[in-house]
Amino acid sequence: MPATTGCAADGELTMWERSGGNKDMVDMLVAAWNAKNPRCAVKLTYIPHTEMVGKIAQGIASGQVPDLMGMDLIYAPQFEKAGQLVDLTDRVGAWPELATASKGHITVATYDQRLYGVPLYADVSALFYNKDLFKRAGLDPAKPPTSLPELRAYADKITALGGDVKGYYLPGNCAGCNIFTVGPLMWASGAKIEAAGPGDEPLVGDGVKQVLQFERDMVAAGNVHDGDRTENGETFHLQFGSGKVGMMGTGNFNITLARQQNPGMDFGIALLPGMTAGSSASFIGGDLVVVPKGSKRVNDAVNFMKFLLSDEVQVEVYAKALNLTTRSDMVDNRYFKAEPLVQDVAKALLVGRTPYTLTFFEQINSPQGPWLKMLQRAYYTGDDLDTVIADAKKEMSAIAAKS
């Protein structure tokens, strides 16, 4: 049956989504669907983000699955390869809306030329900086840092203000937060991080060691709060709005959150820099909507996707909430025109990338994985960095070899 933006059948739809993502945006999208479609309202359940991959796999194996779900886009390839998601190609592949849908999302939603999902929301990482603290530290609020050495110098000046203010923020116990915000510093410095598959070498380029040294020095200089070391991602999105952090890598979702938390705070957004002036990169992340194998409401799930991609929802839900639209042809809207910060953060899309690997969780996002182990050794120990990188490289290569 052709997709609509309404109910295909009556009865509540169940949806899972991860915590630690853009909860406000997902809540608004579901509320908009439910207001339009009370006969097939979505009941949304949040799963702790560190448990999501295991819970989905377990649910698919036992047949206890939701009707649809939001999935961190980075995990999609491994679920697609395992045959655990419904192939939607014949249902949605010809939709004109997909022509302008986020390319990073569509890339990871595609496996073997078959499509398994559409964008739920887009996150891009950028450097947020507190203009009030810049002014107090004698820095020009119109000139954010354009290189990591400059970022270090600015952080030193902001930390020197004292009184629980620190120049920088570093999430010490969150693998995903770091690939989102520290990963781009390495990319901008010419490095490659993950192994795409068997035989592909991870952690290549001087930028890996340069950025690890940069972060180690930031911690040693006292430019981050002591409590940052335990940040596991659950409160990451609340840090910038505290007003106690001079600069931090975070996502576009933080514009609205910071305004809500701290209405009087003046802040700006720049690109995440590399070692040399003018270099920059960004992680294009976010979530897909997918349908797990075993869902009994595939038609309704597809209609929900059609709803998300519709002109009205793109403008009146995403853009109105100052979140990035997931279609590039919807960027030109009245809400973005009135908000320069959204235009600034959207520039990150031009330098952004989305890694594609079947073992992203095991290599990068796992709380016990080699990426976080490497970072924690770099940030908080005196271990030789060449050894730290070599150990992580060996472990990541071994994981990729099994994919």
GROMACS .gro file of C-alpha atoms in nm:
model
  403
    1MET     CA    1   0.000   0.000   0.000
    2PRO     CA    2   0.129   0.356  -0.070
    3ALA     CA    3   0.263   0.534   0.237
    4THR     CA    4   0.067   0.816   0.400
    5THR     CA    5   0.138   1.026   0.709
    6GLY     CA    6  -0.151   0.865   0.897
    7CYS     CA    7  -0.251   0.529   1.047
    8ALA     CA    8  -0.236   0.210   0.839
    9ALA     CA    9  -0.410   0.021   1.121
   10ASP     CA   10  -0.559   0.097   1.464
   11GLY     CA   11  -0.382   0.029   1.791
   12GLU     CA   12  -0.083   0.162   1.980
   13LEU     CA   13   0.261   0.144   1.818
   14THR     CA   14   0.562   0.058   2.032
   15MET     CA   15   0.893   0.235   1.973
   16TRP     CA   16   1.233   0.206   2.140
   17GLU     CA   17   1.489   0.485   2.140
   18ARG     CA   18   1.824   0.521   2.316
   19SER     CA   19   1.886   0.751   2.610
   20GLY     CA   20   2.171   1.000   2.582
   21GLY     CA   21   2.063   1.104   2.232
   22ASN     CA   22   1.844   1.396   2.130
   23LYS     CA   23   1.554   1.308   2.361
   24ASP     CA   24   1.379   1.645   2.334
   25MET     CA   25   1.364   1.618   1.954
   26VAL     CA   26   1.235   1.259   1.957
   27ASP     CA   27   0.972   1.347   2.219
   28MET     CA   28   0.850   1.635   2.000
   29LEU     CA   29   0.833   1.419   1.687
   30VAL     CA   30   0.635   1.148   1.866
   31ALA     CA   31   0.403   1.408   2.022
   32ALA     CA   32   0.340   1.558   1.675
   33TRP     CA   33   0.257   1.212   1.532
   34ASN     CA   34   0.031   1.128   1.828
   35ALA     CA   35  -0.158   1.458   1.797
   36LYS     CA   36  -0.228   1.382   1.430
   37ASN     CA   37  -0.281   1.007   1.472
   38PRO     CA   38  -0.441   0.925   1.809
   39ARG     CA   39  -0.576   0.594   1.672
   40CYS     CA   40  -0.223   0.461   1.626
   41ALA     CA   41  -0.031   0.664   1.882
   42VAL     CA   42   0.335   0.577   1.944
   43LYS     CA   43   0.432   0.459   2.291
   44LEU     CA   44   0.797   0.554   2.331
   45THR     CA   45   1.038   0.371   2.563
   46TYR     CA   46   1.395   0.488   2.628
   47ILE     CA   47   1.667   0.225   2.671
   48PRO     CA   48   2.001   0.323   2.837
   49HIS     CA   49   2.234   0.386   2.543
   50THR     CA   50   2.503   0.146   2.666
   51GLU     CA   51   2.244  -0.138   2.672
   52MET     CA   52   2.072  -0.063   2.341
   53VAL     CA   53   2.277  -0.285   2.105
   54GLY     CA   54   2.247  -0.591   2.331
   55LYS     CA   55   1.877  -0.535   2.399
   56ILE     CA   56   1.791  -0.506   2.029
   57ALA     CA   57   1.985  -0.822   1.940
   58GLN     CA   58   1.823  -1.009   2.230
   59GLY     CA   59   1.474  -0.886   2.134
   60ILE     CA   60   1.514  -0.990   1.771
   61ALA     CA   61   1.639  -1.335   1.876
   62SER     CA   62   1.341  -1.386   2.112
   63GLY     CA   63   1.077  -1.220   1.894
   64GLN     CA   64   1.009  -0.953   2.159
   65VAL     CA   65   1.059  -0.649   1.940
   66PRO     CA   66   0.902  -0.303   1.919
   67ASP     CA   67   0.709  -0.206   1.605
   68LEU     CA   68   0.977   0.048   1.513
   69MET     CA   69   1.285   0.195   1.674
   70GLY     CA   70   1.534   0.475   1.671
   71MET     CA   71   1.888   0.346   1.627
   72ASP     CA   72   2.219   0.525   1.658
   73LEU     CA   73   2.301   0.544   1.287
   74ILE     CA   74   2.652   0.413   1.341
   75TYR     CA   75   2.525   0.067   1.441
   76ALA     CA   76   2.297   0.021   1.141
   77PRO     CA   77   2.546  -0.164   0.913
   78GLN     CA   78   2.604  -0.446   1.160
   79PHE     CA   79   2.229  -0.504   1.209
   80GLU     CA   80   2.168  -0.483   0.833
   81LYS     CA   81   2.440  -0.739   0.762
   82ALA     CA   82   2.300  -0.972   1.028
   83GLY     CA   83   1.956  -0.962   0.861
   84GLN     CA   84   1.793  -0.821   1.175
   85LEU     CA   85   1.615  -0.525   1.014
   86VAL     CA   86   1.329  -0.513   0.763
   87ASP     CA   87   1.441  -0.425   0.408
   88LEU     CA   88   1.238  -0.115   0.319
   89THR     CA   89   1.374  -0.056  -0.032
   90ASP     CA   90   1.059  -0.149  -0.221
   91ARG     CA   91   0.839   0.052   0.017
   92VAL     CA   92   1.037   0.376   0.047
   93GLY     CA   93   1.314   0.369  -0.213
   94ALA     CA   94   1.128   0.582  -0.468
   95TRP     CA   95   1.025   0.858  -0.225
   96PRO     CA   96   1.133   1.199  -0.364
   97GLU     CA   97   1.211   1.316  -0.007
   98LEU     CA   98   1.505   1.074   0.006
   99ALA     CA   99   1.687   1.266  -0.269
  100THR     CA  100   1.773   1.541  -0.018
  101ALA     CA  101   1.785   1.330   0.300
  102SER     CA  102   2.110   1.345   0.504
  103LYS     CA  103   2.373   1.160   0.302
  104GLY     CA  104   2.554   1.030   0.609
  105HIS     CA  105   2.232   0.871   0.732
  106ILE     CA  106   2.142   0.718   0.398
  107THR     CA  107   2.495   0.579   0.354
  108VAL     CA  108   2.481   0.382   0.679
  109ALA     CA  109   2.113   0.289   0.623
  110THR     CA  110   2.219   0.112   0.302
  111TYR     CA  111   2.370  -0.236   0.284
  112ASP     CA  112   2.419  -0.431  -0.038
  113GLN     CA  113   2.227  -0.156  -0.221
  114ARG     CA  114   1.918  -0.215  -0.003
  115LEU     CA  115   1.773   0.055   0.224
  116TYR     CA  116   1.682  -0.020   0.586
  117GLY     CA  117   1.591   0.314   0.742
  118VAL     CA  118   1.547   0.692   0.714
  119PRO     CA  119   1.685   0.974   0.931
  120LEU     CA  120   1.520   1.030   1.270
  121TYR     CA  121   1.742   1.326   1.357
  122ALA     CA  122   2.085   1.460   1.267
  123ASP     CA  123   2.357   1.565   1.507
  124VAL     CA  124   2.675   1.735   1.398
  125SER     CA  125   2.961   1.814   1.631
  126ALA     CA  126   3.107   2.162   1.656
  127LEU     CA  127   3.297   2.379   1.902
  128PHE     CA  128   3.066   2.572   2.135
  129TYR     CA  129   3.228   2.860   2.320
  130ASN     CA  130   3.107   3.086   2.600
  131LYS     CA  131   3.140   3.449   2.485
  132ASP     CA  132   3.084   3.582   2.838
  133LEU     CA  133   3.388   3.388   2.964
  134PHE     CA  134   3.587   3.496   2.656
  135LYS     CA  135   3.520   3.860   2.744
  136ARG     CA  136   3.609   3.810   3.110
  137ALA     CA  137   3.936   3.642   3.008
  138GLY     CA  138   4.028   3.927   2.772
  139LEU     CA  139   3.965   3.721   2.457
  140ASP     CA  140   3.782   3.848   2.149
  141PRO     CA  141   3.435   3.685   2.150
  142ALA     CA  142   3.418   3.722   1.771
  143LYS     CA  143   3.736   3.513   1.726
  144PRO     CA  144   3.704   3.149   1.834
  145PRO     CA  145   4.017   2.932   1.810
  146THR     CA  146   4.105   2.799   1.464
  147SER     CA  147   4.371   2.547   1.574
  148LEU     CA  148   4.437   2.324   1.875
  149PRO     CA  149   4.739   2.524   1.998
  150GLU     CA  150   4.517   2.835   1.994
  151LEU     CA  151   4.240   2.644   2.176
  152ARG     CA  152   4.493   2.550   2.446
  153ALA     CA  153   4.607   2.911   2.488
  154TYR     CA  154   4.247   3.032   2.518
  155ALA     CA  155   4.161   2.757   2.767
  156ASP     CA  156   4.454   2.855   2.989
  157LYS     CA  157   4.324   3.214   3.006
  158ILE     CA  158   3.967   3.107   3.086
  159THR     CA  159   4.075   2.860   3.356
  160ALA     CA  160   4.283   3.138   3.513
  161LEU     CA  161   3.956   3.318   3.596
  162GLY     CA  162   3.916   3.064   3.880
  163GLY     CA  163   3.597   3.005   4.079
  164ASP     CA  164   3.501   2.665   3.933
  165VAL     CA  165   3.534   2.793   3.575
  166LYS     CA  166   3.739   2.578   3.339
  167GLY     CA  167   3.853   2.652   2.987
  168TYR     CA  168   3.760   2.315   2.835
  169TYR     CA  169   3.545   2.005   2.876
  170LEU     CA  170   3.654   1.646   2.817
  171PRO     CA  171   3.411   1.355   2.877
  172GLY     CA  172   3.636   1.099   3.044
  173ASN     CA  173   3.423   0.785   3.051
  174CYS     CA  174   3.211   0.809   2.734
  175ALA     CA  175   3.340   0.640   2.420
  176GLY     CA  176   3.063   0.782   2.202
  177CYS     CA  177   3.103   1.140   2.325
  178ASN     CA  178   3.472   1.122   2.237
  179ILE     CA  179   3.433   0.989   1.883
  180PHE     CA  180   3.179   1.271   1.836
  181THR     CA  181   3.403   1.549   1.970
  182VAL     CA  182   3.766   1.431   1.993
  183GLY     CA  183   3.753   1.212   1.681
  184PRO     CA  184   3.706   1.519   1.456
  185LEU     CA  185   4.016   1.683   1.610
  186MET     CA  186   4.212   1.380   1.484
  187TRP     CA  187   4.042   1.386   1.143
  188ALA     CA  188   4.113   1.758   1.111
  189SER     CA  189   4.477   1.678   1.190
  190GLY     CA  190   4.490   1.428   0.902
  191ALA     CA  191   4.436   1.105   1.094
  192LYS     CA  192   4.216   0.802   1.030
  193ILE     CA  193   4.059   0.627   1.329
  194GLU     CA  194   3.857   0.308   1.276
  195ALA     CA  195   3.937   0.000   1.066
  196ALA     CA  196   3.672  -0.027   0.793
  197GLY     CA  197   3.708  -0.408   0.775
  198PRO     CA  198   3.955  -0.698   0.781
  199GLY     CA  199   4.308  -0.592   0.683
  200ASP     CA  200   4.234  -0.218   0.707
  201GLU     CA  201   4.472  -0.040   0.943
  202PRO     CA  202   4.320   0.178   1.220
  203LEU     CA  203   4.474   0.479   1.397
  204VAL     CA  204   4.685   0.602   1.106
  205GLY     CA  205   4.855   0.942   1.090
  206ASP     CA  206   5.044   1.177   1.323
  207GLY     CA  207   4.716   1.343   1.421
  208VAL     CA  208   4.628   1.054   1.654
  209LYS     CA  209   4.929   1.108   1.880
  210GLN     CA  210   4.916   1.488   1.845
  211VAL     CA  211   4.556   1.502   1.968
  212LEU     CA  212   4.616   1.253   2.251
  213GLN     CA  213   4.910   1.469   2.365
  214PHE     CA  214   4.695   1.781   2.336
  215GLU     CA  215   4.423   1.628   2.557
  216ARG     CA  216   4.674   1.490   2.808
  217ASP     CA  217   4.825   1.838   2.838
  218MET     CA  218   4.480   1.997   2.883
  219VAL     CA  219   4.407   1.763   3.176
  220ALA     CA  220   4.754   1.818   3.329
  221ALA     CA  221   4.713   2.197   3.301
  222GLY     CA  222   4.390   2.181   3.504
  223ASN     CA  223   4.177   2.302   3.214
  224VAL     CA  224   3.897   2.051   3.280
  225HIS     CA  225   3.680   1.989   3.587
  226ASP     CA  226   3.776   1.687   3.798
  227GLY     CA  227   3.422   1.549   3.764
  228ASP     CA  228   3.459   1.525   3.385
  229ARG     CA  229   3.656   1.205   3.432
  230THR     CA  230   3.344   1.005   3.525
  231GLU     CA  231   3.114   1.145   3.252
  232ASN     CA  232   2.955   0.842   3.081
  233GLY     CA  233   2.732   1.034   2.842
  234GLU     CA  234   2.420   1.064   3.057
  235THR     CA  235   2.483   1.429   3.153
  236PHE     CA  236   2.715   1.528   2.867
  237HIS     CA  237   2.447   1.746   2.704
  238LEU     CA  238   2.402   1.954   3.023
  239GLN     CA  239   2.765   2.064   3.065
  240PHE     CA  240   2.790   2.361   2.834
  241GLY     CA  241   2.474   2.526   2.966
  242SER     CA  242   2.620   2.532   3.318
  243GLY     CA  243   2.814   2.845   3.220
  244LYS     CA  244   3.127   2.701   3.386
  245VAL     CA  245   3.291   2.572   3.066
  246GLY     CA  246   3.477   2.800   2.825
  247MET     CA  247   3.484   2.572   2.521
  248MET     CA  248   3.364   2.224   2.441
  249GLY     CA  249   3.293   1.997   2.150
  250THR     CA  250   2.922   1.915   2.149
  251GLY     CA  251   2.629   1.890   1.908
  252ASN     CA  252   2.367   2.114   1.750
  253PHE     CA  253   2.116   1.988   2.013
  254ASN     CA  254   2.301   2.203   2.267
  255ILE     CA  255   2.176   2.531   2.118
  256THR     CA  256   1.823   2.490   2.254
  257LEU     CA  257   1.937   2.312   2.572
  258ALA     CA  258   2.187   2.583   2.663
  259ARG     CA  259   1.926   2.852   2.603
  260GLN     CA  260   1.680   2.671   2.830
  261GLN     CA  261   1.938   2.609   3.102
  262ASN     CA  262   2.103   2.948   3.094
  263PRO     CA  263   1.895   3.209   2.907
  264GLY     CA  264   2.135   3.494   2.979
  265MET     CA  265   2.450   3.320   2.854
  266ASP     CA  266   2.601   3.455   2.532
  267PHE     CA  267   2.772   3.188   2.323
  268GLY     CA  268   2.904   3.116   1.977
  269ILE     CA  269   2.969   2.813   1.757
  270ALA     CA  270   3.277   2.737   1.546
  271LEU     CA  271   3.415   2.433   1.367
  272LEU     CA  272   3.623   2.179   1.562
  273PRO     CA  273   3.986   2.255   1.467
  274GLY     CA  274   4.292   2.044   1.399
  275MET     CA  275   4.658   2.111   1.476
  276THR     CA  276   4.709   2.361   1.193
  277ALA     CA  277   4.512   2.685   1.164
  278GLY     CA  278   4.208   2.663   0.939
  279SER     CA  279   4.173   2.283   0.950
  280SER     CA  280   3.840   2.145   1.073
  281ALA     CA  281   3.616   1.839   1.082
  282SER     CA  282   3.286   1.719   1.228
  283PHE     CA  283   3.111   1.393   1.311
  284ILE     CA  284   2.773   1.360   1.143
  285GLY     CA  285   2.576   1.147   1.383
  286GLY     CA  286   2.221   1.107   1.498
  287ASP     CA  287   1.967   0.831   1.466
  288LEU     CA  288   1.778   0.638   1.201
  289VAL     CA  289   1.425   0.503   1.223
  290VAL     CA  290   1.436   0.133   1.143
  291VAL     CA  291   1.199  -0.163   1.169
  292PRO     CA  292   1.324  -0.473   1.352
  293LYS     CA  293   1.260  -0.814   1.202
  294GLY     CA  294   0.944  -0.949   1.363
  295SER     CA  295   0.759  -0.615   1.376
  296LYS     CA  296   0.386  -0.665   1.321
  297ARG     CA  297   0.322  -0.302   1.217
  298VAL     CA  298   0.559  -0.242   0.925
  299ASN     CA  299   0.306  -0.031   0.731
  300ASP     CA  300   0.255   0.203   1.025
  301ALA     CA  301   0.632   0.226   1.081
  302VAL     CA  302   0.675   0.326   0.716
  303ASN     CA  303   0.400   0.588   0.751
  304PHE     CA  304   0.581   0.729   1.056
  305MET     CA  305   0.893   0.763   0.836
  306LYS     CA  306   0.692   0.942   0.567
  307PHE     CA  307   0.561   1.177   0.838
  308LEU     CA  308   0.914   1.259   0.959
  309LEU     CA  309   1.032   1.347   0.609
  310SER     CA  310   0.727   1.559   0.522
  311ASP     CA  311   0.776   1.932   0.452
  312GLU     CA  312   0.552   2.031   0.741
  313VAL     CA  313   0.733   1.825   1.005
  314GLN     CA  314   1.076   1.926   0.874
  315VAL     CA  315   0.990   2.293   0.919
  316GLU     CA  316   0.729   2.307   1.196
  317VAL     CA  317   0.883   2.046   1.426
  318TYR     CA  318   1.257   2.012   1.351
  319ALA     CA  319   1.337   2.368   1.241
  320LYS     CA  320   1.098   2.533   1.486
  321ALA     CA  321   1.283   2.355   1.769
  322LEU     CA  322   1.613   2.478   1.616
  323ASN     CA  323   1.722   2.125   1.534
  324LEU     CA  324   1.879   2.047   1.199
  325THR     CA  325   1.634   1.941   0.932
  326THR     CA  326   1.714   1.593   0.800
  327ARG     CA  327   1.649   1.710   0.443
  328SER     CA  328   1.891   1.964   0.294
  329ASP     CA  329   1.618   2.134   0.087
  330MET     CA  330   1.438   2.231   0.409
  331VAL     CA  331   1.724   2.442   0.552
  332ASP     CA  332   1.588   2.759   0.396
  333ASN     CA  333   1.312   2.829   0.647
  334ARG     CA  334   1.199   3.121   0.862
  335TYR     CA  335   1.315   2.967   1.191
  336PHE     CA  336   1.675   2.919   1.077
  337LYS     CA  337   1.682   3.265   0.919
  338ALA     CA  338   1.603   3.411   1.262
  339GLU     CA  339   1.873   3.206   1.436
  340PRO     CA  340   2.234   3.258   1.316
  341LEU     CA  341   2.369   2.988   1.552
  342VAL     CA  342   2.184   2.716   1.361
  343GLN     CA  343   2.338   2.849   1.040
  344ASP     CA  344   2.682   2.836   1.207
  345VAL     CA  345   2.641   2.477   1.321
  346ALA     CA  346   2.504   2.371   0.981
  347LYS     CA  347   2.846   2.464   0.834
  348ALA     CA  348   2.979   2.153   1.008
  349LEU     CA  349   2.782   1.939   0.760
  350LEU     CA  350   3.027   2.052   0.491
  351VAL     CA  351   3.331   1.913   0.678
  352GLY     CA  352   3.151   1.623   0.846
  353ARG     CA  353   3.185   1.250   0.804
  354THR     CA  354   3.016   0.932   0.926
  355PRO     CA  355   3.236   0.624   0.974
  356TYR     CA  356   3.113   0.306   0.804
  357THR     CA  357   3.223  -0.016   0.970
  358LEU     CA  358   3.044  -0.335   1.075
  359THR     CA  359   3.227  -0.333   1.409
  360PHE     CA  360   3.178   0.027   1.522
  361PHE     CA  361   3.042  -0.076   1.862
  362GLU     CA  362   3.325  -0.318   1.937
  363GLN     CA  363   3.604  -0.092   1.805
  364ILE     CA  364   3.479   0.248   1.917
  365ASN     CA  365   3.160   0.280   2.120
  366SER     CA  366   3.186  -0.009   2.366
  367PRO     CA  367   3.254   0.110   2.724
  368GLN     CA  368   3.509  -0.174   2.741
  369GLY     CA  369   3.647  -0.117   2.389
  370PRO     CA  370   3.996  -0.022   2.268
  371TRP     CA  371   3.903   0.338   2.174
  372LEU     CA  372   3.798   0.442   2.527
  373LYS     CA  373   4.083   0.243   2.685
  374MET     CA  374   4.330   0.429   2.465
  375LEU     CA  375   4.180   0.768   2.549
  376GLN     CA  376   4.171   0.707   2.924
  377ARG     CA  377   4.533   0.594   2.927
  378ALA     CA  378   4.626   0.903   2.727
  379TYR     CA  379   4.422   1.145   2.939
  380TYR     CA  380   4.487   1.012   3.289
  381THR     CA  381   4.813   0.812   3.298
  382GLY     CA  382   5.175   0.877   3.207
  383ASP     CA  383   5.193   0.573   2.978
  384ASP     CA  384   5.404   0.617   2.666
  385LEU     CA  385   5.169   0.736   2.390
  386ASP     CA  386   5.331   0.526   2.116
  387THR     CA  387   5.266   0.216   2.327
  388VAL     CA  388   4.910   0.330   2.406
  389ILE     CA  389   4.834   0.374   2.033
  390ALA     CA  390   5.004   0.046   1.935
  391ASP     CA  391   4.797  -0.146   2.192
  392ALA     CA  392   4.470   0.007   2.065
  393LYS     CA  393   4.571  -0.048   1.701
  394LYS     CA  394   4.634  -0.418   1.769
  395GLU     CA  395   4.298  -0.462   1.944
  396MET     CA  396   4.099  -0.269   1.683
  397SER     CA  397   4.262  -0.464   1.398
  398ALA     CA  398   4.177  -0.793   1.568
  399ILE     CA  399   3.812  -0.686   1.605
  400ALA     CA  400   3.790  -0.578   1.239
  401ALA     CA  401   3.947  -0.907   1.126
  402LYS     CA  402   3.646  -1.096   1.264
  403SER     CA  403   3.386  -0.886   1.078
   0.00000   0.00000   0.00000
